[in-house]
Short mmCIF file of C-alpha atoms in Angstrom, two decimals:
data_model
loop_
_atom_site.label_atom_id
_atom_site.label_comp_id
_atom_site.label_asym_id
_atom_site.label_seq_id
_atom_site.Cartn_x
_atom_site.Cartn_y
_atom_site.Cartn_z
CA MET A 1 -32.27 -6.91 3.72
CA GLY A 2 -30.20 -3.79 3.38
CA ILE A 3 -26.01 -5.12 2.26
CA VAL A 4 -24.38 -4.66 5.60
CA GLU A 5 -27.12 -7.16 7.11
CA LYS A 6 -26.12 -9.33 3.89
CA ILE A 7 -22.14 -9.27 4.89
CA LYS A 8 -23.47 -10.01 7.90
CA GLU A 9 -25.09 -13.82 6.79
CA ILE A 10 -22.22 -14.48 4.48
CA GLU A 11 -20.17 -14.76 7.18
CA ASP A 12 -22.11 -16.04 9.78
CA GLU A 13 -22.22 -18.76 7.67
CA MET A 14 -18.95 -19.16 6.88
CA ASN A 15 -18.19 -18.98 10.60
CA ARG A 16 -20.57 -21.81 11.02
CA THR A 17 -19.61 -24.27 7.80
CA GLN A 18 -16.08 -26.41 8.11
CA LYS A 19 -13.61 -26.40 6.08
CA ASN A 20 -13.12 -29.78 4.00
CA LYS A 21 -12.40 -31.08 0.64
CA ALA A 22 -16.71 -31.14 0.49
CA THR A 23 -18.07 -27.93 1.24
CA GLU A 24 -14.67 -25.68 -0.48
CA TYR A 25 -16.80 -25.19 -3.93
CA HIS A 26 -19.37 -23.42 -1.43
CA LEU A 27 -17.32 -21.19 0.69
CA GLY A 28 -15.77 -20.61 -2.38
CA GLN A 29 -18.79 -18.97 -3.83
CA LEU A 30 -19.16 -17.11 -0.43
CA LYS A 31 -16.06 -15.56 -0.98
CA ALA A 32 -17.12 -14.56 -4.51
CA LYS A 33 -20.47 -13.19 -2.67
CA LEU A 34 -18.77 -11.48 0.25
CA ALA A 35 -16.06 -9.42 -1.85
CA LYS A 36 -19.29 -8.65 -4.32
CA TYR A 37 -21.26 -6.85 -1.54
CA ARG A 38 -18.15 -5.76 0.31
CA GLN A 39 -17.68 -4.28 -3.35
CA GLN A 40 -20.81 -2.61 -3.76
CA LEU A 41 -21.28 -1.01 -0.21
CA LEU A 42 -17.46 0.91 -1.05
CA GLU A 43 -18.54 1.92 -3.87
CA PRO A 44 -22.77 2.39 -4.46
CA ALA A 45 -24.74 3.27 -7.27
CA SER A 46 -26.38 6.75 -6.53
CA LYS A 47 -24.36 9.50 -4.83
CA SER A 48 -25.70 8.99 -1.49
CA SER A 49 -23.41 11.55 0.12
CA LYS A 50 -23.40 14.59 0.42
CA PRO A 51 -20.91 17.22 -1.60
CA GLY A 52 -16.84 17.74 0.13
CA GLU A 53 -17.63 14.53 2.96
CA GLY A 54 -14.55 13.28 2.50
CA PHE A 55 -11.41 14.47 3.40
CA ASP A 56 -10.18 15.89 0.61
CA VAL A 57 -6.73 16.58 0.79
CA MET A 58 -4.68 17.47 -2.05
CA LYS A 59 -1.11 15.07 -2.89
CA SER A 60 1.81 17.05 -2.41
CA GLY A 61 5.88 16.02 -1.89
CA ASP A 62 7.33 13.23 -3.58
CA ALA A 63 5.32 10.43 -2.14
CA ARG A 64 2.76 9.78 0.65
CA VAL A 65 2.61 8.48 3.87
CA VAL A 66 -0.70 8.26 5.82
CA MET A 67 -0.26 7.39 9.47
CA ILE A 68 -3.74 4.34 10.81
CA GLY A 69 -4.81 3.17 13.87
CA PHE A 70 -7.67 3.26 16.39
CA PRO A 71 -8.25 7.04 18.28
CA SER A 72 -5.14 7.72 20.98
CA VAL A 73 -2.51 5.81 20.18
CA GLY A 74 0.03 8.86 19.15
CA LYS A 75 -0.98 9.62 15.48
CA SER A 76 -1.02 13.49 16.20
CA THR A 77 1.95 13.31 18.81
CA LEU A 78 3.75 11.51 15.90
CA LEU A 79 2.77 13.54 13.39
CA SER A 80 4.24 17.23 15.13
CA LYS A 81 7.42 15.58 16.73
CA THR A 82 8.75 14.13 12.67
CA THR A 83 7.28 17.85 11.22
CA HIS A 84 7.03 20.98 11.26
CA THR A 85 3.00 20.51 11.42
CA GLU A 86 1.28 20.84 14.88
CA SER A 87 -1.43 18.78 15.57
CA VAL A 88 -3.95 18.57 18.84
CA ALA A 89 -2.92 15.98 20.86
CA ALA A 90 -4.78 15.07 24.85
CA ALA A 91 -5.81 12.16 26.57
CA TYR A 92 -8.58 11.94 25.21
CA GLU A 93 -10.40 9.43 22.49
CA PHE A 94 -10.92 11.56 18.90
CA THR A 95 -9.01 14.38 18.92
CA THR A 96 -8.30 14.19 15.74
CA LEU A 97 -11.92 14.96 13.84
CA THR A 98 -9.83 15.23 10.11
CA ALA A 99 -6.94 14.79 7.99
CA ILE A 100 -3.94 17.04 8.62
CA PRO A 101 -0.63 17.39 6.08
CA GLY A 102 2.29 17.64 7.81
CA VAL A 103 6.03 17.39 4.92
CA LEU A 104 8.71 15.69 6.89
CA GLU A 105 11.09 16.23 4.71
CA TYR A 106 14.51 13.23 4.23
CA GLU A 107 17.91 13.84 2.54
CA GLY A 108 16.50 17.57 0.46
CA THR A 109 13.02 14.84 -1.01
CA LYS A 110 9.37 16.19 0.70
CA ILE A 111 7.40 13.45 2.40
CA GLN A 112 3.75 14.40 2.79
CA LEU A 113 2.84 12.98 6.06
CA LEU A 114 -1.09 11.90 6.26
CA ASP A 115 -3.05 12.47 10.31
CA LEU A 116 -5.28 10.54 10.30
CA PRO A 117 -8.70 10.17 12.73
CA GLY A 118 -8.79 6.92 13.98
CA ILE A 119 -10.81 3.96 13.41
CA VAL A 120 -12.95 2.13 15.04
CA GLU A 121 -14.18 -1.43 14.66
CA GLY A 122 -16.62 -1.51 11.59
CA ALA A 123 -15.34 1.80 9.78
CA SER A 124 -15.04 -0.38 6.25
CA GLN A 125 -18.93 -0.21 6.84
CA GLY A 126 -19.04 3.29 7.37
CA ARG A 127 -18.44 3.63 11.07
CA GLY A 128 -17.15 6.46 12.57
CA ARG A 129 -16.20 8.41 9.43
CA GLY A 130 -14.05 5.11 8.84
CA ARG A 131 -15.09 4.74 4.63
CA GLN A 132 -13.43 8.52 3.97
CA VAL A 133 -10.80 7.54 6.36
CA VAL A 134 -9.72 4.23 4.14
CA SER A 135 -10.04 5.52 1.04
CA VAL A 136 -7.58 8.10 1.64
CA ALA A 137 -5.37 5.38 2.62
CA LYS A 138 -5.91 3.79 -1.12
CA THR A 139 -4.28 6.49 -2.29
CA SER A 140 -1.07 6.10 -0.12
CA ASP A 141 2.83 5.12 -0.98
CA LEU A 142 3.30 3.09 2.35
CA VAL A 143 0.46 3.17 5.21
CA LEU A 144 1.86 3.34 8.58
CA MET A 145 -0.09 1.72 10.89
CA VAL A 146 0.33 3.78 14.44
CA LEU A 147 -0.20 0.05 17.06
CA ASP A 148 -0.30 1.12 21.21
CA ALA A 149 2.03 -1.73 22.97
CA THR A 150 0.00 -1.27 25.99
CA LYS A 151 -2.63 -2.90 24.75
CA SER A 152 -3.70 -6.48 23.28
CA GLU A 153 -2.46 -7.98 20.07
CA THR A 154 -5.41 -8.31 18.10
CA GLN A 155 -5.29 -3.76 17.44
CA ARG A 156 -3.51 -5.05 14.82
CA ALA A 157 -4.98 -7.86 13.31
CA LEU A 158 -8.52 -5.59 13.43
CA LEU A 159 -7.16 -2.79 11.45
CA GLU A 160 -5.68 -5.18 8.85
CA TYR A 161 -9.07 -7.15 8.58
CA GLU A 162 -10.86 -3.43 7.79
CA LEU A 163 -7.95 -2.84 5.32
CA GLU A 164 -9.13 -5.74 3.23
CA ALA A 165 -11.92 -5.50 4.08
CA VAL A 166 -11.84 -2.02 2.12
CA GLY A 167 -9.87 -4.61 -0.59
CA ILE A 168 -5.98 -2.94 0.27
CA ARG A 169 -4.07 -5.48 0.61
CA LEU A 170 -0.95 -5.05 3.27
CA ASN A 171 3.06 -5.62 1.74
CA LYS A 172 1.68 -8.08 -1.44
CA THR A 173 1.79 -8.41 -4.65
CA LYS A 174 -0.33 -8.27 -7.68
CA PRO A 175 -0.81 -11.90 -8.37
CA ASP A 176 0.77 -12.21 -12.34
CA VAL A 177 -2.61 -13.87 -13.30
CA VAL A 178 -4.12 -12.66 -16.19
CA PHE A 179 -7.41 -12.58 -17.10
CA LYS A 180 -9.32 -11.20 -19.95
CA GLN A 181 -12.99 -11.21 -20.96
CA LYS A 182 -14.39 -12.25 -24.40
CA THR A 183 -17.77 -12.13 -26.27
CA GLY A 184 -17.87 -15.93 -27.06
CA GLY A 185 -15.68 -19.16 -27.20
CA GLY A 186 -16.95 -20.04 -23.21
CA ILE A 187 -13.37 -20.35 -20.42
CA THR A 188 -10.16 -20.77 -21.66
CA ILE A 189 -7.92 -21.33 -18.26
CA ASN A 190 -4.45 -22.48 -18.25
CA ALA A 191 -1.79 -22.10 -15.70
CA THR A 192 2.45 -22.73 -16.38
CA VAL A 193 2.68 -24.04 -12.69
CA PRO A 194 1.45 -26.51 -10.42
CA LEU A 195 -2.14 -25.13 -8.53
CA THR A 196 -1.50 -26.63 -5.16
CA LYS A 197 -4.44 -23.45 -3.54
CA ILE A 198 -7.43 -23.43 -5.91
CA ASP A 199 -8.26 -25.94 -8.97
CA HIS A 200 -10.45 -25.47 -12.45
CA LYS A 201 -13.47 -26.62 -10.74
CA MET A 202 -12.81 -23.69 -8.32
CA ILE A 203 -12.14 -21.12 -11.02
CA ARG A 204 -14.92 -21.78 -13.20
CA THR A 205 -17.31 -21.90 -9.96
CA ILE A 206 -15.98 -18.88 -8.54
CA LEU A 207 -16.13 -17.44 -12.85
CA GLN A 208 -20.41 -18.11 -12.19
CA GLY A 209 -20.93 -16.36 -9.65
CA TYR A 210 -20.24 -13.49 -11.57
CA LYS A 211 -21.61 -14.37 -14.86
CA ILE A 212 -18.95 -14.94 -16.72
CA HIS A 213 -18.98 -17.57 -19.09
CA ASN A 214 -16.21 -16.50 -21.83
CA CYS A 215 -12.69 -15.55 -20.82
CA ASP A 216 -8.82 -16.45 -21.49
CA VAL A 217 -7.37 -16.89 -17.78
CA MET A 218 -3.76 -17.15 -18.07
CA ILE A 219 -2.70 -18.10 -14.84
CA ARG A 220 1.14 -17.53 -13.58
CA GLU A 221 1.91 -17.91 -10.01
CA ASP A 222 0.44 -20.30 -7.71
CA ILE A 223 -2.70 -18.24 -5.70
CA THR A 224 -5.44 -18.54 -3.10
CA THR A 225 -9.36 -18.58 -3.51
CA ASP A 226 -9.45 -14.96 -2.42
CA GLU A 227 -6.64 -13.85 -5.25
CA PHE A 228 -8.12 -14.77 -7.34
CA ILE A 229 -11.27 -13.09 -6.28
CA ASP A 230 -8.78 -10.02 -6.39
CA VAL A 231 -8.19 -10.30 -9.76
CA LEU A 232 -11.46 -10.87 -11.27
CA LEU A 233 -13.06 -7.64 -9.47
CA GLY A 234 -9.63 -5.30 -10.68
CA ASN A 235 -10.05 -2.68 -7.99
CA ARG A 236 -7.35 -4.24 -5.62
CA LYS A 237 -4.67 -1.55 -3.75
CA TYR A 238 -1.39 -3.00 -3.02
CA ILE A 239 0.56 -0.85 -0.33
CA PRO A 240 3.82 -1.25 1.64
CA CYS A 241 3.15 -0.61 5.33
CA LEU A 242 5.09 -0.39 7.99
CA TYR A 243 3.87 -1.53 12.02
CA VAL A 244 4.96 1.53 14.53
CA TYR A 245 4.49 0.31 17.55
CA ASN A 246 3.85 3.26 20.35
CA LYS A 247 4.55 3.16 23.34
CA ILE A 248 7.48 1.00 24.65
CA ASP A 249 7.98 2.20 27.28
CA GLY A 250 5.63 1.72 29.28
CA ILE A 251 5.95 -2.58 28.38
CA SER A 252 8.83 -4.33 29.60
CA LEU A 253 12.09 -5.12 27.23
CA GLU A 254 10.91 -7.88 26.55
CA VAL A 255 8.75 -7.34 25.04
CA VAL A 256 10.05 -4.70 23.16
CA ASN A 257 12.54 -7.01 21.65
CA ARG A 258 9.96 -9.41 20.50
CA LEU A 259 8.14 -6.79 18.69
CA ALA A 260 11.66 -5.28 16.72
CA ARG A 261 11.75 -8.99 15.66
CA GLU A 262 8.65 -9.37 13.61
CA PRO A 263 8.96 -8.50 9.90
CA HIS A 264 7.79 -4.96 8.92
CA THR A 265 7.72 -3.74 12.27
CA VAL A 266 9.66 -0.55 14.43
CA VAL A 267 8.81 0.57 17.48
CA ILE A 268 9.71 3.60 19.30
CA SER A 269 7.87 6.00 22.34
CA CYS A 270 7.22 9.36 21.06
CA GLU A 271 7.09 10.54 24.72
CA LEU A 272 10.23 10.00 25.03
CA ASP A 273 11.95 10.12 21.97
CA LEU A 274 13.09 6.71 21.61
CA ASN A 275 13.62 5.26 17.52
CA LEU A 276 12.77 8.55 15.69
CA ASP A 277 15.82 8.63 13.67
CA HIS A 278 15.07 4.77 12.85
CA LEU A 279 11.51 4.87 12.36
CA ILE A 280 12.02 7.60 9.07
CA ASP A 281 14.89 5.75 7.69
CA ARG A 282 12.73 3.06 7.56
CA ILE A 283 9.74 4.93 6.21
CA TRP A 284 12.30 6.27 3.62
CA GLU A 285 13.56 2.87 3.22
CA GLU A 286 9.44 0.84 3.25
CA LEU A 287 8.64 3.45 0.19
CA ASN A 288 11.75 1.98 -2.20
CA MET A 289 12.48 5.08 -3.75
CA VAL A 290 15.90 6.65 -4.74
CA LYS A 291 17.13 9.34 -4.94
CA ILE A 292 18.64 11.15 -8.63
CA TYR A 293 20.63 14.67 -8.24
CA THR A 294 20.89 16.72 -11.56
CA LYS A 295 24.15 18.40 -12.84
CA LYS A 296 24.73 20.79 -15.38
CA ARG A 297 28.13 20.90 -17.47
CA GLY A 298 31.17 22.70 -15.47
CA VAL A 299 28.82 22.82 -12.41
CA HIS A 300 29.63 20.84 -9.24
CA PRO A 301 25.33 19.08 -8.60
CA ASP A 302 23.02 20.54 -7.10
CA LEU A 303 22.62 18.03 -3.23
CA SER A 304 20.03 20.32 -2.77
CA ASP A 305 16.97 19.19 -3.99
CA PRO A 306 16.56 15.75 -5.33
CA ILE A 307 14.57 14.06 -8.28
CA CYS A 308 12.99 11.37 -6.04
CA LEU A 309 11.63 7.93 -8.40
CA ARG A 310 10.35 4.63 -8.40
CA LYS A 311 13.91 1.66 -8.04
CA GLY A 312 14.14 0.48 -11.30
CA SER A 313 13.34 4.08 -13.00
CA THR A 314 15.49 4.69 -15.91
CA ILE A 315 17.14 7.95 -17.47
CA GLU A 316 13.78 8.60 -19.32
CA HIS A 317 12.26 8.67 -15.53
CA VAL A 318 15.18 11.18 -14.60
CA CYS A 319 14.20 13.55 -17.81
CA HIS A 320 10.71 13.21 -17.25
CA GLY A 321 11.13 14.06 -13.43
CA ILE A 322 13.16 17.57 -14.59
CA HIS A 323 11.13 18.85 -17.70
CA ARG A 324 8.60 16.62 -20.34
CA SER A 325 9.90 18.05 -23.71
CA LEU A 326 13.86 17.22 -22.81
CA ALA A 327 12.86 13.43 -23.12
CA GLU A 328 12.58 14.94 -27.32
CA SER A 329 15.75 16.15 -27.32
CA PHE A 330 17.43 13.34 -25.24
CA LYS A 331 21.44 12.63 -26.57
CA TYR A 332 22.98 10.85 -23.77
CA ALA A 333 23.29 10.97 -20.29
CA ILE A 334 26.39 10.83 -18.47
CA VAL A 335 26.12 8.76 -15.06
CA TRP A 336 28.32 9.21 -11.37
CA GLY A 337 27.65 6.62 -8.68
CA LYS A 338 27.01 3.27 -7.89
CA SER A 339 25.63 2.43 -11.35
CA SER A 340 27.66 3.65 -13.17
CA LYS A 341 29.71 0.64 -15.04
CA PHE A 342 32.99 2.00 -14.13
CA ASN A 343 32.13 3.55 -10.53
CA PRO A 344 34.07 6.09 -8.83
CA GLN A 345 34.94 6.77 -13.12
CA PRO A 346 31.28 8.11 -14.81
CA GLN A 347 29.35 6.32 -18.01
CA LYS A 348 28.13 7.60 -21.36
CA VAL A 349 24.82 5.76 -21.31
CA SER A 350 21.92 5.36 -23.44
CA PHE A 351 18.21 5.96 -22.20
CA THR A 352 17.23 2.52 -20.80
CA HIS A 353 19.83 2.56 -18.00
CA LYS A 354 18.52 2.36 -14.96
CA VAL A 355 19.68 4.38 -12.09
CA ALA A 356 20.45 3.87 -8.92
CA ASP A 357 20.03 5.76 -5.25
CA ASP A 358 22.24 8.81 -5.39
CA ASP A 359 23.30 9.08 -8.75
CA VAL A 360 24.42 12.15 -10.05
CA VAL A 361 23.41 12.49 -13.95
CA THR A 362 24.33 14.83 -16.81
CA ILE A 363 21.63 14.76 -19.78
CA VAL A 364 22.79 16.02 -23.01
CA ALA A 365 20.37 17.09 -25.63
CA GLY A 366 20.29 18.43 -29.09
#
């Protein structure tokens, strides 16, 4: 029996099993087995694929955004409208057969936007080059899930299921759990919060399923069974996702209003150029990045070429963004902007000072 058949068998058994107190441990074991088989499907022991079979697109720009969706939802049109790249768009499905990169420019920053081929149901098991598509999605900073507003809402659930099956967790944070294997001493479980969705017996049952008999587990938040399995596997990617409903010109105003109010959602029409500016603003917002401008002493700041960093970055990251060697000779920095204590006046700061969006920074080195 192949891995795909084993996965199907476990999924069928999970659907047949009633969910109650008596079966929760059995379901926990089935979930652990399912996660193990899915991992084997994604990372086979032998390299069966031919060289050059994947989408080898070099990561460039300040961030990477990938567009995922079913065929003919408007991904190629969106790429052509928002970047200076022409992606072939036609009225038939599967027009795009490989990954097409484009550059989205936003206030001096360059964001790589990837148009991936449309994925089909069963993509996580390798159907329709689905595995290559989702493996590229794992390298992104943001997933744009492009959906057809005129079609049923099952599209979104199917895409979420396919991405979930390959270890991509959308709009979720990594569980605050410390897992450490050791050579002896048995299993030690400590929790700093009350556990309402999982208990110690379930944790031990899952660990036995993975043949782990000696480890330390420290749980700092109320996690579920699935989240604990994710921690054990350790290869999950937590990526923000923006749901983009295209073709809103074909639905009623009431439906547009309802969709627009959902979290992490933008409604657009590529055909009529509706709301595309707002979409670009939301992409930048969801990337959770800041723009930092540099200034030489006695010269106006260079506002055309910002340094892009993650929110929460410090002056140390700014130094590395300019040049690696700058951090070694760093003396102090002068900051203008929101992070300055004396804004609008500048502040003299150290290496550990956290910068904010649109700050202007002068680095003084020895």
